[in-house]
PDB file of C-alpha atoms and ligand atoms in Angstrom:
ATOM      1  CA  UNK T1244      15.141  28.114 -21.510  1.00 54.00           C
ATOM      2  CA  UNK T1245      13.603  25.601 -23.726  1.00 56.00           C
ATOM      3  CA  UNK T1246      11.407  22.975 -23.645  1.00 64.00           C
ATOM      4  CA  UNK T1247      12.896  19.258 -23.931  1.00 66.00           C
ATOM      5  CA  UNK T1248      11.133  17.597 -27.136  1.00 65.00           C
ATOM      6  CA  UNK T1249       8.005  15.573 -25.920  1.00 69.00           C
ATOM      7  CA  UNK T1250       8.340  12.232 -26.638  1.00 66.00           C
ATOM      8  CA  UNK T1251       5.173  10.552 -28.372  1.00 69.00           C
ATOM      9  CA  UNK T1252       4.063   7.878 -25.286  1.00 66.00           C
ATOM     10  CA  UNK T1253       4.557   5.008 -27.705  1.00 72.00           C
ATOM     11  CA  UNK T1254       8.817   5.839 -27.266  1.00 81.00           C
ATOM     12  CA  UNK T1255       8.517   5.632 -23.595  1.00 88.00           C
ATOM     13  CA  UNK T1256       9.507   1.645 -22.419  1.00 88.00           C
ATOM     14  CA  UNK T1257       8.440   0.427 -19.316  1.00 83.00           C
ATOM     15  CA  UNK T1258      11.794   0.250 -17.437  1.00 91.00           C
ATOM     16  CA  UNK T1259      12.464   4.077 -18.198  1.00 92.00           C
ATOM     17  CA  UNK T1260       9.352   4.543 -16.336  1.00 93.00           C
ATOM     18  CA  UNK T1261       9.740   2.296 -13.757  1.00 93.00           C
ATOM     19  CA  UNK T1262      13.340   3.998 -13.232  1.00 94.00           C
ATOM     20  CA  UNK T1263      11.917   7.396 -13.636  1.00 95.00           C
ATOM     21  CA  UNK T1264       9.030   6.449 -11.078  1.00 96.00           C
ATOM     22  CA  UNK T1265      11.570   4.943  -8.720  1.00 96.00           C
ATOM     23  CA  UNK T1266      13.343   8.310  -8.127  1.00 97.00           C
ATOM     24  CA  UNK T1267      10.130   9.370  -6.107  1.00 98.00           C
ATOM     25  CA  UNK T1268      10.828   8.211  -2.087  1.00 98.00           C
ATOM     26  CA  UNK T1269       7.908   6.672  -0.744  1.00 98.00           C
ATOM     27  CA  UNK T1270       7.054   5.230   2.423  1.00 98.00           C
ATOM     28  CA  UNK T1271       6.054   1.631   2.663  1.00 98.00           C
ATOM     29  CA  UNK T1272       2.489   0.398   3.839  1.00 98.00           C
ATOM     30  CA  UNK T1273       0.873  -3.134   4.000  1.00 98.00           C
ATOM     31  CA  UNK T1274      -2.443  -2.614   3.389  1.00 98.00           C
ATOM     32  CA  UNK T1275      -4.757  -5.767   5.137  1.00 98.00           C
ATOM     33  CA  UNK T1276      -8.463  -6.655   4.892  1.00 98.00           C
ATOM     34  CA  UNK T1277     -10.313 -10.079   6.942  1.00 98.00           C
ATOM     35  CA  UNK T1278     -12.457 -11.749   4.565  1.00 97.00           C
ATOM     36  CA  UNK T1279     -14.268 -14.363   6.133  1.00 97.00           C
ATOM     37  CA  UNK T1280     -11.846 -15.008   9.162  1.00 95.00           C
ATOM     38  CA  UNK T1281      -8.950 -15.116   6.777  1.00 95.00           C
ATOM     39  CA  UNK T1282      -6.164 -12.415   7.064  1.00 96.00           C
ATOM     40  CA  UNK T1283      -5.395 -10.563   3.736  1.00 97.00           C
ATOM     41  CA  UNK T1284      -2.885  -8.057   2.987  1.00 97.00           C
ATOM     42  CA  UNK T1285       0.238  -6.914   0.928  1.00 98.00           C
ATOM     43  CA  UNK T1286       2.756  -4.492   0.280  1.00 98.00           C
ATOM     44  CA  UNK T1287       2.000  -0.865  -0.994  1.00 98.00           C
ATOM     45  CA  UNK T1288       3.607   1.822  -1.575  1.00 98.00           C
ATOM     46  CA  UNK T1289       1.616   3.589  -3.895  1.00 98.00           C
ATOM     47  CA  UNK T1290      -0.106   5.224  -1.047  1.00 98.00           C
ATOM     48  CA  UNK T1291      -1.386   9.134  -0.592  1.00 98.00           C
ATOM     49  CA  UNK T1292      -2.556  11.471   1.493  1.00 98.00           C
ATOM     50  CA  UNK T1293      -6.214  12.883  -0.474  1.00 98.00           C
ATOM     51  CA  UNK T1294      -8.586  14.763   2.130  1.00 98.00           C
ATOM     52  CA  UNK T1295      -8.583  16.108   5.268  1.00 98.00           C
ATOM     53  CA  UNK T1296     -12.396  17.110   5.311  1.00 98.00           C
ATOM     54  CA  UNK T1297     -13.585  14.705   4.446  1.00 98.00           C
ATOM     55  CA  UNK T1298     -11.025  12.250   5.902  1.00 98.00           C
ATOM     56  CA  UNK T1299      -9.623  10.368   2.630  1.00 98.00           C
ATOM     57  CA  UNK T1300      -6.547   8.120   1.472  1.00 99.00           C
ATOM     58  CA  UNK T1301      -5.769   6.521  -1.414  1.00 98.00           C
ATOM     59  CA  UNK T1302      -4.117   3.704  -2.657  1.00 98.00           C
ATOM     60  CA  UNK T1303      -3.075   1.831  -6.025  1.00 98.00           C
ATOM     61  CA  UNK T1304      -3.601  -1.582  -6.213  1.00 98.00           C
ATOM     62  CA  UNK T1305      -2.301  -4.059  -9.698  1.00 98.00           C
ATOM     63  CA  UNK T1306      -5.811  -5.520 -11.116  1.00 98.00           C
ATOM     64  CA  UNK T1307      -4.669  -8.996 -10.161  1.00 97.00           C
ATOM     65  CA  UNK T1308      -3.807  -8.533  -6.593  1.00 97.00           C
ATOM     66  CA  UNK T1309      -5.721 -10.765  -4.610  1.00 97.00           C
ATOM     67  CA  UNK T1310      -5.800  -8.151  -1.761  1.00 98.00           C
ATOM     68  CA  UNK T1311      -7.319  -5.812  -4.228  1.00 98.00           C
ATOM     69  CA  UNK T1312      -9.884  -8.469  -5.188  1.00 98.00           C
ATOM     70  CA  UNK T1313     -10.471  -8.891  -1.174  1.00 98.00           C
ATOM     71  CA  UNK T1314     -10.669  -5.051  -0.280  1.00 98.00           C
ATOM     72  CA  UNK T1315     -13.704  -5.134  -2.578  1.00 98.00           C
ATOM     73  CA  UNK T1316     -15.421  -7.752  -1.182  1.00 98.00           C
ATOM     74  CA  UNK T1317     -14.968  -6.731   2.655  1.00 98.00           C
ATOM     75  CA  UNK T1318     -15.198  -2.719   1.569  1.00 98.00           C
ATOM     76  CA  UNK T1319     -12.400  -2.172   4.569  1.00 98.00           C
ATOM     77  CA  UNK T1320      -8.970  -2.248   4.798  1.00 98.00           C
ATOM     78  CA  UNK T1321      -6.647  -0.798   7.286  1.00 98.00           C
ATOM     79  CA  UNK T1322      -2.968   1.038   5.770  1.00 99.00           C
ATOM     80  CA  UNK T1323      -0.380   0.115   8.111  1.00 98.00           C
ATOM     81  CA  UNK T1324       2.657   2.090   7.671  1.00 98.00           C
ATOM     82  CA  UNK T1325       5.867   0.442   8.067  1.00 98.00           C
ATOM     83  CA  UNK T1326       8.755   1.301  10.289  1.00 98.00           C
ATOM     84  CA  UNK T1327      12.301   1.658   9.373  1.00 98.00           C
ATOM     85  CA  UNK T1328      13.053  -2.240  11.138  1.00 97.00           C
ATOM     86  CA  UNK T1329      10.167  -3.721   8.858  1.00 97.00           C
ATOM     87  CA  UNK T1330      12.236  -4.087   6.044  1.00 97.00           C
ATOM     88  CA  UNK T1331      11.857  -7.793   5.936  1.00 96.00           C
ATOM     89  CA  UNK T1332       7.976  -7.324   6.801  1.00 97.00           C
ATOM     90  CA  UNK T1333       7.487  -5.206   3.399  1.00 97.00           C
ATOM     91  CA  UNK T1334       9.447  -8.083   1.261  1.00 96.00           C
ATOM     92  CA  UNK T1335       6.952 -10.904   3.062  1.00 96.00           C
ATOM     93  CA  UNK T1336       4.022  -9.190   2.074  1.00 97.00           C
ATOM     94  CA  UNK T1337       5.015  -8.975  -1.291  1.00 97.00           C
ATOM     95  CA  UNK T1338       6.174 -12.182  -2.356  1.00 94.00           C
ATOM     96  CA  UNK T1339       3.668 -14.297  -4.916  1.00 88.00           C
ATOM     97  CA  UNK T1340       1.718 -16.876  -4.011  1.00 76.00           C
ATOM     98  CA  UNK T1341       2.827 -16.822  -0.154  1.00 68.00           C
ATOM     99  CA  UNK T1342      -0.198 -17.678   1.921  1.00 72.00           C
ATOM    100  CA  UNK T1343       1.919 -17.104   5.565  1.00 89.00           C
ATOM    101  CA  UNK T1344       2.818 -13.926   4.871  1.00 95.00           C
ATOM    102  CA  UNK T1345       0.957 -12.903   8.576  1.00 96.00           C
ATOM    103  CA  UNK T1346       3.581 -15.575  10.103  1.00 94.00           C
ATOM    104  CA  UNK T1347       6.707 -13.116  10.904  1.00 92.00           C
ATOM    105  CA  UNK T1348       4.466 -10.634  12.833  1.00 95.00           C
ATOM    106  CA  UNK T1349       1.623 -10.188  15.518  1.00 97.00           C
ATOM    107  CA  UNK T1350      -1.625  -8.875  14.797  1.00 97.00           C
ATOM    108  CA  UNK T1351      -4.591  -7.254  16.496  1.00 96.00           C
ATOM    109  CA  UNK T1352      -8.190  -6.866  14.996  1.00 94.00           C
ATOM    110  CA  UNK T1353      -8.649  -2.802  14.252  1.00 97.00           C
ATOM    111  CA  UNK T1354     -12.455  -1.771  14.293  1.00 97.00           C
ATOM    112  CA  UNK T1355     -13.485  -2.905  10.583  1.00 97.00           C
ATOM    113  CA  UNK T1356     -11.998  -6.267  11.393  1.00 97.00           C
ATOM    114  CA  UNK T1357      -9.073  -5.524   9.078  1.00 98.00           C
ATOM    115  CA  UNK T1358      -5.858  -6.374  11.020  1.00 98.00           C
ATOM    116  CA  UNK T1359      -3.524  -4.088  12.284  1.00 98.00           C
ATOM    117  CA  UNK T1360       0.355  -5.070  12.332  1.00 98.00           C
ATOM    118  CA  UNK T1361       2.597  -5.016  15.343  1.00 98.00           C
ATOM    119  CA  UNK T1362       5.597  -2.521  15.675  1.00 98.00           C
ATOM    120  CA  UNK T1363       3.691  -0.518  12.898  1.00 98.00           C
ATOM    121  CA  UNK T1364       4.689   3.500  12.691  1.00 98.00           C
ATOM    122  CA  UNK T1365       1.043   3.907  11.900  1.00 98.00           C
ATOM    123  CA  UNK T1366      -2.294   2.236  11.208  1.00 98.00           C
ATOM    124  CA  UNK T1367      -5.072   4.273   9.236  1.00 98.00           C
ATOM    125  CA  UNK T1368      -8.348   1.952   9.179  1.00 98.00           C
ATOM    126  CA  UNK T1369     -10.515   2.559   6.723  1.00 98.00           C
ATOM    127  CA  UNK T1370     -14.047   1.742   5.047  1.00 98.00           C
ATOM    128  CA  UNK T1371     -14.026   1.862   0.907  1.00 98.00           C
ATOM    129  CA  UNK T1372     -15.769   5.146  -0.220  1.00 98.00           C
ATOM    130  CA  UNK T1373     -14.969   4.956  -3.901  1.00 98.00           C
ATOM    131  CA  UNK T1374     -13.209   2.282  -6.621  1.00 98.00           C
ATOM    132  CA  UNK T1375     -11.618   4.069  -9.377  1.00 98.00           C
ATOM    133  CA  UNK T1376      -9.653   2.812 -12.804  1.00 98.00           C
ATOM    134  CA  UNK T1377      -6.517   3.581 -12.679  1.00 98.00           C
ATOM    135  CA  UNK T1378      -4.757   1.719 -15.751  1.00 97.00           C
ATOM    136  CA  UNK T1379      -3.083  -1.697 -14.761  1.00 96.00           C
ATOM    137  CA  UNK T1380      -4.003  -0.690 -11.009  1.00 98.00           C
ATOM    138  CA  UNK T1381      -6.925   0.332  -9.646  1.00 98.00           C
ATOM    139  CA  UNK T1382      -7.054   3.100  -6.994  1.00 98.00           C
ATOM    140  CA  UNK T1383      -9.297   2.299  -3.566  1.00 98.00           C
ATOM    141  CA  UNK T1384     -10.263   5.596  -1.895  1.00 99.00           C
ATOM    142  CA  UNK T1385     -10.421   4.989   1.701  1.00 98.00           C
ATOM    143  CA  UNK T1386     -12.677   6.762   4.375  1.00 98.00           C
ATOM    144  CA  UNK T1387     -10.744   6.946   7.468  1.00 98.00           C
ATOM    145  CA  UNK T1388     -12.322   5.805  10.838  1.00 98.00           C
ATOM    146  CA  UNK T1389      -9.563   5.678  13.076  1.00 98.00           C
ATOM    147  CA  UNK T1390      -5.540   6.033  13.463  1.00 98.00           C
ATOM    148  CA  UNK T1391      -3.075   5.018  15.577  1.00 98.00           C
ATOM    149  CA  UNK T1392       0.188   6.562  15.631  1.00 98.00           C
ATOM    150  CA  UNK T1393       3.301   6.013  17.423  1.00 98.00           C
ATOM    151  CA  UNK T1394       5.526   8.740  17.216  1.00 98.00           C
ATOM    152  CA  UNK T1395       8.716   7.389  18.089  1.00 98.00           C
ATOM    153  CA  UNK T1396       9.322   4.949  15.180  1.00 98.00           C
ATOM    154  CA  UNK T1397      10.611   6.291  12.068  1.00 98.00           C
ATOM    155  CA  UNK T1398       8.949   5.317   8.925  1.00 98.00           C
ATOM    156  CA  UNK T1399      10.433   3.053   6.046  1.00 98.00           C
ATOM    157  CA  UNK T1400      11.240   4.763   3.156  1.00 98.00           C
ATOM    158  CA  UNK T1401      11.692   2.922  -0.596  1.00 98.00           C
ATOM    159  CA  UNK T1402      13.839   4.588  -3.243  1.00 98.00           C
ATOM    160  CA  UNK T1403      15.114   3.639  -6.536  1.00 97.00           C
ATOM    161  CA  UNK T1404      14.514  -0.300  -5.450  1.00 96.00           C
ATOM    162  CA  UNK T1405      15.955  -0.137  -2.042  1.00 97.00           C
ATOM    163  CA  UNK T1406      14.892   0.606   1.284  1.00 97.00           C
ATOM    164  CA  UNK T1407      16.577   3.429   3.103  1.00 94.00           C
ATOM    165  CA  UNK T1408      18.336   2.496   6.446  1.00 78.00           C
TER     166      UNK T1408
HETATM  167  C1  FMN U2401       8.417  -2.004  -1.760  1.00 66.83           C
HETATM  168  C2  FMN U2401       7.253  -2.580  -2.530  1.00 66.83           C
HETATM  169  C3  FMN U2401       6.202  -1.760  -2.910  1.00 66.83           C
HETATM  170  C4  FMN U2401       5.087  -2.265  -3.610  1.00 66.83           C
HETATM  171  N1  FMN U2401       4.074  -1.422  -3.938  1.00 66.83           N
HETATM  172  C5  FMN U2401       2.984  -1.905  -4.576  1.00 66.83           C
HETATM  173  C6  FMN U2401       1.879  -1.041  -4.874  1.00 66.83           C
HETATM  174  O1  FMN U2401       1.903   0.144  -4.578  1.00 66.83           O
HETATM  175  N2  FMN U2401       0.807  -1.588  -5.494  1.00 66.83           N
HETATM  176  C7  FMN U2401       0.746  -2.921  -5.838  1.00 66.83           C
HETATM  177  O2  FMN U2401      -0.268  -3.353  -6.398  1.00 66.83           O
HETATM  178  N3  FMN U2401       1.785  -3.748  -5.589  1.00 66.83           N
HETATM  179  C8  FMN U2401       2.895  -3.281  -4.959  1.00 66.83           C
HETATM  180  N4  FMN U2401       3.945  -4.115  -4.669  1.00 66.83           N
HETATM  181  C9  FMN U2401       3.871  -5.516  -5.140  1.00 66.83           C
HETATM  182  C10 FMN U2401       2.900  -6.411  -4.367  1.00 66.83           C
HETATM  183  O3  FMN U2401       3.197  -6.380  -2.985  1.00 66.83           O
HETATM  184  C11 FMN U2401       2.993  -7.861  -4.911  1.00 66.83           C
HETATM  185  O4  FMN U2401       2.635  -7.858  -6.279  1.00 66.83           O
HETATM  186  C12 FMN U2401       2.165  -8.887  -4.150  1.00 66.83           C
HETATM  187  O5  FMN U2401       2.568 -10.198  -4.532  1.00 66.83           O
HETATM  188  C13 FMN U2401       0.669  -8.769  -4.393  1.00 66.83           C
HETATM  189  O6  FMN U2401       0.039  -9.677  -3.510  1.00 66.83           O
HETATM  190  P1  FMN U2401      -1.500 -10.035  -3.543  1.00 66.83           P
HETATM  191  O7  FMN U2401      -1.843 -10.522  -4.945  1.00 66.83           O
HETATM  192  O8  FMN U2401      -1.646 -11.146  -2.517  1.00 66.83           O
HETATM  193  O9  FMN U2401      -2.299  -8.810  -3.176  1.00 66.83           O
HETATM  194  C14 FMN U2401       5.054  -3.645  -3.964  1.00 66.83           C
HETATM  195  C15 FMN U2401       6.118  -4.485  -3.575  1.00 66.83           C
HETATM  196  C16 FMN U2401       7.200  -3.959  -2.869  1.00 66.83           C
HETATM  197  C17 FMN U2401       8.335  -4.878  -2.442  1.00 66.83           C
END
């Protein structure tokens, strides 16, 4: 069989490979931080499994997020993945410039201080081990402290744009 012609990465537009990237099913987190009493957080779904031993996660945050820019100052976050129902929870926590994005849900303080969500299929707090470039995002490798599962809800997933119901 042979080999499709690479393109040169100067023919690849950005909506090809947000289209292409979209085809990859991912779950849906909301990744929070307290800085200075305040509640942070925001949607993510550019979020992965790294080490068992030691106990790392990552996730991919744009270089203007202001959770990003909070997750560095606190150096904890807690990943709280989102159930199948939380549909309207991942859409809050993503919209611009909304400071009440905590409003639509209950919260509890995990043991960094970051919050953890209510109804959540998991939480996975975290301190910050490393910071690392990762283009227009910037990855935050996460030392895991503690989880909380709950078996029984089934996680959200995102595909091409949509969440699966
Ligand atoms: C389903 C979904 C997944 C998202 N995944 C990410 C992600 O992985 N990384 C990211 O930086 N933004 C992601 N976003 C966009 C952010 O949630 C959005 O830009 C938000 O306004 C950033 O808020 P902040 O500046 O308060 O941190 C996602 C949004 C949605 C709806």
């Amino acid at each position: 069989m042979s080999a499709a012609p690479a393109l040169p990465p100067e023919a690849l537009e950005p909506g090809q490979l947000r289209r292409a990237l979209g085809s990859f099913a991912a779950g849906v987190t909301v990744v929070t931080t307290q800085l200075d009493g305040q509640l942070v957080g925001t949607t993510v779904s550019a979020f992965s499994a790294l080490s068992l031993d030691p106990p790392l996660v990552l996730a991919c945050l744009k270089r203007d997020s202001r959770t990003l820019a909070a997750v560095r100052q606190t150096a904890a976050f807690c990943v709280n993945i989102l159930c199948a129902e939380q549909g309207e929870l991942a859409h809050a926590f993503a919209k611009s410039g909304c400071d009440d994005r905590f409003a639509l849900t209950a919260v509890e303080a995990g043991v960094t201080g970051a919050p953890l969500l209510a109804g959540c299929a998991t939480h996975i707090e975290c301190d910050l081990h490393a910071v690392h470039d990762g283009g227009d995002h910037e990855i935050l490798v996460g030392r895991v402290l503690r989880v909380v599962v709950d078996e029984a809800k089934t996680p959200l997933v995102y595909v091409r744009g949509r969440f699966l119901t």
